[in-house]
Coordinates of C-alpha atoms and ligand atoms in Angstrom, one line a residue:
M1 CA -0.5 -8.7 40.9
N2 CA -2.7 -11.4 39.3
P3 CA -0.9 -14.1 37.3
P4 CA -1.4 -13.6 33.6
M5 CA -4.5 -15.4 32.1
P6 CA -3.6 -18.4 30.0
A7 CA -4.0 -17.4 26.3
T8 CA -7.1 -19.0 24.7
R9 CA -6.2 -19.8 21.1
L10 CA -8.9 -19.9 18.5
P11 CA -8.8 -22.7 15.9
R12 CA -7.0 -21.6 12.8
E13 CA -10.2 -21.6 10.6
Q14 CA -11.9 -19.3 13.1
V15 CA -9.0 -16.9 13.1
H16 CA -9.0 -16.8 9.3
A17 CA -12.8 -16.2 9.3
L18 CA -12.4 -13.4 11.7
L19 CA -9.5 -11.8 9.7
K20 CA -11.8 -11.9 6.6
A21 CA -14.9 -10.6 8.3
M22 CA -13.4 -7.7 10.2
P23 CA -13.7 -4.4 8.4
K24 CA -10.3 -3.1 7.5
A25 CA -8.5 -0.5 5.4
E26 CA -5.8 -1.1 2.8
L27 CA -3.5 2.0 2.8
H28 CA -0.5 0.7 0.8
I29 CA -1.4 -0.8 -2.5
H30 CA 0.3 0.2 -5.8
I31 CA -2.4 -0.2 -8.4
E32 CA 0.2 -1.1 -11.1
G33 CA 1.3 -3.9 -8.7
S34 CA -2.2 -5.4 -8.9
L35 CA -1.8 -6.3 -12.6
E36 CA -1.9 -10.0 -12.8
P37 CA 0.2 -11.8 -15.5
E38 CA -3.0 -12.9 -17.3
M39 CA -4.2 -9.2 -17.5
I40 CA -0.7 -8.1 -18.6
F41 CA -0.9 -10.5 -21.6
A42 CA -4.5 -9.7 -22.4
M43 CA -3.7 -6.0 -22.5
A44 CA -0.5 -6.5 -24.5
Q45 CA -2.5 -8.3 -27.1
R46 CA -5.3 -5.8 -27.3
N47 CA -2.9 -2.9 -27.4
G48 CA -0.3 -4.4 -29.7
V49 CA 2.5 -4.1 -27.1
K50 CA 5.4 -6.6 -27.4
L51 CA 6.5 -8.2 -24.1
P52 CA 9.9 -9.6 -23.4
Y53 CA 8.2 -12.8 -22.1
A54 CA 6.8 -15.7 -24.2
S55 CA 3.9 -16.6 -22.0
V56 CA 2.1 -16.0 -18.7
Q57 CA 4.1 -18.9 -17.2
A58 CA 7.4 -17.4 -18.3
L59 CA 6.5 -14.0 -16.8
R60 CA 5.4 -15.6 -13.5
K61 CA 8.7 -17.5 -13.4
A62 CA 10.6 -14.2 -13.5
Y63 CA 8.9 -13.2 -10.2
A64 CA 12.0 -14.2 -8.2
F65 CA 13.4 -11.1 -6.7
S66 CA 16.6 -10.4 -4.9
D67 CA 15.9 -6.8 -3.8
L68 CA 13.6 -3.8 -4.5
Q69 CA 15.3 -2.9 -7.8
S70 CA 15.1 -6.4 -9.3
F71 CA 11.3 -6.2 -8.7
L72 CA 10.9 -2.6 -10.0
D73 CA 12.5 -3.5 -13.3
I74 CA 9.8 -6.2 -14.0
Y75 CA 7.0 -4.0 -12.5
Y76 CA 7.7 -1.1 -14.9
A77 CA 7.9 -3.6 -17.8
G78 CA 4.5 -5.0 -16.8
A79 CA 3.0 -1.5 -16.6
S80 CA 4.0 -0.8 -20.2
V81 CA 0.8 -2.5 -21.4
L82 CA -1.4 0.2 -19.9
L83 CA -2.3 2.7 -22.7
N84 CA -6.0 3.5 -22.6
E85 CA -8.5 4.7 -20.1
Q86 CA -10.2 1.3 -20.2
D87 CA -6.9 -0.4 -19.2
F88 CA -6.6 1.7 -16.1
F89 CA -10.3 1.2 -15.3
D90 CA -10.0 -2.6 -15.7
M91 CA -6.9 -2.9 -13.6
A92 CA -8.4 -0.8 -10.7
W93 CA -11.8 -2.5 -10.9
A94 CA -10.3 -6.0 -10.7
Y95 CA -8.3 -4.9 -7.6
L96 CA -11.4 -3.3 -5.9
K97 CA -13.6 -6.4 -6.4
R98 CA -10.9 -8.5 -4.9
A99 CA -10.4 -6.1 -2.0
A100 CA -14.2 -6.1 -1.3
A101 CA -14.1 -9.9 -1.1
D102 CA -11.3 -9.6 1.5
G103 CA -13.4 -7.4 3.8
V104 CA -11.7 -4.1 2.8
V105 CA -14.1 -1.2 3.4
C106 CA -11.5 1.6 2.6
A107 CA -8.7 1.5 0.0
E108 CA -6.3 4.4 -0.5
I109 CA -4.6 3.5 -3.7
F110 CA -1.2 4.6 -5.0
F111 CA -0.6 5.3 -8.6
D112 CA 2.6 6.3 -10.4
P113 CA 1.7 8.8 -13.2
Q114 CA 5.3 9.3 -14.3
T115 CA 5.5 5.6 -15.3
H116 CA 2.8 6.4 -17.9
T117 CA 3.3 10.0 -18.9
E118 CA 6.9 9.2 -19.7
R119 CA 5.6 6.8 -22.3
G120 CA 3.3 9.4 -23.8
V121 CA 0.1 8.4 -22.0
A122 CA -1.9 11.4 -21.1
M123 CA -2.5 12.3 -17.4
A124 CA -6.3 12.5 -18.2
V125 CA -6.3 8.9 -19.4
V126 CA -4.6 7.6 -16.2
I127 CA -6.6 9.6 -13.7
Q128 CA -10.0 9.2 -15.4
G129 CA -9.6 5.5 -15.8
L130 CA -8.6 5.0 -12.2
S131 CA -11.1 7.4 -10.6
T132 CA -14.1 5.9 -12.6
A133 CA -13.2 2.6 -11.0
C134 CA -13.0 4.2 -7.5
A135 CA -16.4 5.9 -8.0
R136 CA -18.0 2.6 -9.1
A137 CA -16.5 0.8 -6.1
R138 CA -18.0 3.3 -3.7
A139 CA -21.4 3.0 -5.4
E140 CA -21.5 -0.8 -6.1
L141 CA -19.1 -2.5 -3.7
G142 CA -19.5 -0.1 -0.7
V143 CA -15.7 0.3 -0.7
H144 CA -14.5 3.9 0.0
A145 CA -11.8 4.0 -2.7
Q146 CA -9.5 7.0 -3.1
L147 CA -6.3 7.8 -5.1
I148 CA -2.8 8.9 -3.9
L149 CA -0.5 10.2 -6.5
C150 CA 3.1 9.0 -6.0
F151 CA 6.3 10.5 -7.3
L152 CA 9.0 8.2 -8.5
R153 CA 12.0 9.0 -6.3
H154 CA 14.6 7.9 -8.9
L155 CA 13.5 10.8 -11.1
S156 CA 14.2 14.5 -10.3
E157 CA 12.3 16.8 -8.1
A158 CA 11.7 19.0 -11.1
S159 CA 9.9 16.1 -12.8
A160 CA 7.8 15.5 -9.6
L161 CA 6.8 19.2 -9.5
E162 CA 5.9 19.1 -13.2
T163 CA 3.8 16.0 -12.6
L164 CA 1.9 17.6 -9.7
E165 CA 1.1 20.6 -11.7
A166 CA 0.0 18.5 -14.7
A167 CA -2.4 16.6 -12.3
L168 CA -4.0 19.7 -10.8
P169 CA -6.9 19.8 -13.4
W170 CA -8.0 16.5 -11.7
R171 CA -7.3 17.8 -8.1
E172 CA -10.6 16.5 -6.8
H173 CA -9.8 12.9 -7.9
F174 CA -6.8 12.4 -5.6
I175 CA -6.5 12.9 -1.8
G176 CA -2.7 12.9 -1.3
V177 CA 0.8 12.5 -2.6
G178 CA 3.3 9.7 -1.9
L179 CA 6.9 8.8 -2.7
D180 CA 8.0 5.4 -4.1
S181 CA 10.4 3.5 -6.4
S182 CA 14.2 3.0 -5.7
E183 CA 14.8 4.1 -2.2
D184 CA 18.6 3.8 -1.8
G185 CA 20.4 7.0 -2.8
H186 CA 17.1 9.0 -3.1
P187 CA 16.4 10.4 0.4
P188 CA 13.1 12.1 1.2
E189 CA 14.7 15.5 1.5
K190 CA 15.3 15.4 -2.3
F191 CA 11.5 16.1 -2.6
A192 CA 11.1 18.8 0.1
R193 CA 9.7 21.5 -2.3
V194 CA 7.2 19.3 -4.1
F195 CA 5.8 18.0 -0.8
E196 CA 5.6 21.5 0.5
R197 CA 3.6 22.5 -2.6
A198 CA 1.3 19.5 -2.2
R199 CA 0.7 20.2 1.5
S200 CA -0.1 23.9 0.6
L201 CA -2.8 22.5 -1.8
G202 CA -4.4 20.6 1.1
L203 CA -3.2 17.2 -0.1
H204 CA -2.3 14.5 2.4
A205 CA 1.4 13.4 2.4
V206 CA 2.9 9.9 2.8
A207 CA 6.2 8.4 1.8
H208 CA 8.0 5.1 1.5
A209 CA 10.9 5.1 4.0
G210 CA 12.8 2.5 5.9
E211 CA 12.0 -0.4 3.5
E212 CA 15.5 -0.8 2.2
G213 CA 16.7 2.7 3.2
P214 CA 18.1 3.5 6.6
P215 CA 16.3 5.0 9.7
A216 CA 17.6 8.4 8.7
Y217 CA 15.1 8.3 5.7
I218 CA 12.2 7.9 8.2
W219 CA 13.5 10.9 10.2
S220 CA 13.6 13.0 7.1
A221 CA 10.2 11.8 5.9
L222 CA 8.8 13.0 9.2
D223 CA 10.8 16.2 9.6
V224 CA 11.2 17.4 6.1
L225 CA 8.3 16.0 4.2
Q226 CA 6.0 16.2 7.3
V227 CA 4.2 13.0 6.3
Q228 CA 1.1 11.6 8.0
R229 CA 2.0 8.0 7.5
I230 CA 5.3 6.1 6.8
D231 CA 5.0 3.4 4.1
H232 CA 6.9 0.3 5.3
G233 CA 9.1 1.8 8.0
V234 CA 10.3 -1.6 9.3
R235 CA 13.9 -0.5 9.6
C236 CA 12.9 1.9 12.4
L237 CA 13.7 -0.9 14.8
E238 CA 17.4 -0.2 14.2
D239 CA 17.0 3.1 16.0
P240 CA 15.4 3.1 19.5
S241 CA 15.0 6.9 19.6
L242 CA 13.1 6.7 16.3
V243 CA 10.9 4.0 17.6
Q244 CA 10.1 6.2 20.6
R245 CA 9.2 9.1 18.4
L246 CA 7.0 7.0 16.1
A247 CA 5.2 5.5 19.1
T248 CA 4.7 8.8 20.8
L249 CA 3.3 10.3 17.6
Q250 CA 1.3 7.1 16.9
M251 CA 2.6 7.6 13.4
P252 CA 1.0 4.9 11.2
L253 CA 3.3 2.4 9.5
T254 CA 1.9 0.7 6.5
V255 CA 3.7 -2.6 6.8
C256 CA 3.7 -5.1 3.9
P257 CA 4.8 -8.6 5.2
L258 CA 4.6 -10.6 2.0
S259 CA 6.4 -7.9 0.1
N260 CA 9.1 -7.8 2.7
V261 CA 9.8 -11.5 2.2
K262 CA 9.7 -11.4 -1.6
L263 CA 12.1 -8.5 -1.7
C264 CA 14.4 -10.1 0.9
V265 CA 13.8 -7.3 3.5
S266 CA 12.9 -10.2 5.9
P267 CA 14.3 -13.7 5.3
T268 CA 11.0 -15.5 6.1
L269 CA 7.6 -14.6 7.3
G270 CA 8.3 -16.4 10.6
Q271 CA 11.2 -13.9 11.2
H272 CA 9.2 -10.9 10.2
P273 CA 9.5 -7.9 12.7
L274 CA 5.7 -7.5 12.9
P275 CA 5.5 -8.8 16.5
A276 CA 8.4 -6.5 17.5
L277 CA 6.7 -3.5 15.9
L278 CA 3.5 -4.2 17.8
A279 CA 5.3 -4.9 21.1
A280 CA 7.0 -1.5 20.7
G281 CA 3.6 0.2 20.8
L282 CA 3.7 1.3 17.2
C283 CA 0.6 2.0 15.1
V284 CA 1.1 -0.8 12.7
T285 CA -1.2 -1.6 9.7
L286 CA -1.0 -4.5 7.3
N287 CA -1.0 -4.1 3.5
S288 CA -0.3 -5.9 0.3
D289 CA 2.0 -3.4 -1.6
D290 CA 2.1 -5.2 -5.0
P291 CA -0.2 -8.2 -4.6
A292 CA 0.1 -9.6 -8.1
Y293 CA 3.8 -9.9 -7.7
F294 CA 4.2 -10.8 -4.0
G295 CA 1.9 -13.8 -3.7
G296 CA -1.2 -12.4 -2.1
Y297 CA -3.8 -9.7 -1.6
L298 CA -4.6 -8.1 1.8
L299 CA -6.4 -11.0 3.5
Q300 CA -3.5 -13.3 2.5
N301 CA -1.1 -11.0 4.2
Y302 CA -3.2 -11.3 7.4
T303 CA -3.7 -15.0 7.3
D304 CA -0.1 -15.9 6.4
C305 CA 1.2 -13.7 9.2
F306 CA -1.2 -15.2 11.8
D307 CA -0.1 -18.7 10.6
A308 CA 3.6 -18.0 10.6
L309 CA 3.8 -15.9 13.8
P310 CA 2.4 -17.8 16.7
S311 CA 2.6 -14.9 19.1
L312 CA -0.1 -13.1 17.2
G313 CA -3.6 -13.4 18.7
V314 CA -7.1 -12.0 18.5
A315 CA -6.1 -8.7 20.3
D316 CA -3.5 -8.2 17.5
A317 CA -6.1 -8.8 14.8
Y318 CA -8.3 -6.2 16.4
A319 CA -5.5 -3.7 16.8
L320 CA -4.3 -4.1 13.2
A321 CA -7.8 -3.6 11.8
R322 CA -8.5 -0.6 14.1
N323 CA -5.2 1.0 13.3
S324 CA -5.9 0.7 9.6
L325 CA -9.3 2.4 9.9
Q326 CA -8.1 5.1 12.2
A327 CA -5.0 5.8 10.0
S328 CA -7.1 6.3 6.8
F329 CA -7.8 9.7 5.4
A330 CA -11.6 8.9 5.2
P331 CA -14.2 11.3 6.8
E332 CA -14.6 10.8 10.6
A333 CA -18.2 9.7 10.2
D334 CA -17.2 6.8 7.9
K335 CA -14.4 5.8 10.3
A336 CA -16.9 5.8 13.2
R337 CA -19.3 3.6 11.3
W338 CA -16.5 1.1 10.4
L339 CA -15.1 1.1 13.9
Q340 CA -18.6 0.2 15.2
G341 CA -18.7 -2.7 12.7
L342 CA -15.3 -3.8 14.0
E343 CA -16.6 -3.8 17.6
R344 CA -19.6 -5.9 16.6
C345 CA -17.2 -8.4 14.8
F346 CA -15.2 -9.0 18.0
E347 CA -18.1 -8.9 20.5
S348 CA -18.5 -12.6 20.8
V349 CA -14.8 -13.5 20.3
P350 CA -12.8 -14.6 23.4
S351 CA -9.6 -12.5 23.5
S352 CA -6.2 -14.3 23.4
Ligands
ADE1 N1 6.7 0.7 -6.1 C1 5.9 -0.4 -6.1 N2 6.2 -1.1 -5.1 C2 7.1 -0.5 -4.3 C3 7.8 -0.8 -3.1 N3 7.6 -1.9 -2.4 N4 8.8 0.1 -2.7 C4 9.0 1.2 -3.5 N5 8.4 1.5 -4.6 C5 7.5 0.7 -5.0
ZN2 ZN1 5.1 0.2 -1.7

């Protein structure tokens, strides 16, 4: 056997340039989590909504989270400023422009209709505002943007079923369903029937599992909900037989490193399990989750990880981008085109 080749390391600036240039998909972004404090205050003013924070600075200062729930409380308060179609459009358009600048060619965007319909905002307002922004992104930015409707798992399955039925007049405006919000105590199997109904309608299925919740939630997302991707999934590493199953299936995990640090799932980025997940042969993708709250959009997640985790090299950058494109729900012809672009991007780069 030949001795291993010494790893050639590219200078940091070159790695960052490559991470930016490579075509990639973002598969785990909550659009309500892209609302920047400045936009929250501007919308509060134009809509006459009173916020429990005196200023943008005071709101930003509150972004010190101890766990998922402490974040969700502020996230739902921030979303209370969204009332009109224009608000939903503005929020999504701002995110999509930012994503395009980060080299995102495909964005599959989560939205939480119940957060809005429970406040009396019509489903039509939510979906039309968001989908107009997605259509404009496809036309003007060259970003293939699609919507995934998420159910809030702290609410009942009956509410989720009602939400799905209420969204069906806009069926062509979303490609799948997801499951988010407070994980502990709300296992995937609580939503078995609504996911079955969604799948029968030809919708794709994904679910948050194994962020704060145990590996058992990942098993049940696979077996009961029959999901096509696991959102987060980092706690799979606690269960070797689950890791084996996920690796055999090449089940995509939409990992969100900056989120994991902010929500104390991982103590620091330098201790993030990303290298272990890759070493286990899992189909890992990187994503931003709630970029306005967690300190960075997609490219920042990539660059911060490559800065903090010295074992990551050019081959990992390639694998992460390729996984994201392959794991998207985009048409095969689009994926093939993006993958060719990815090959071109790495043609002249020495592997490390
Ligand atoms: N909703 C928005 N961000 C979330 C996260 N990280 N986990 C669960 N639900 C969410
Ligand atoms: Zn999430």
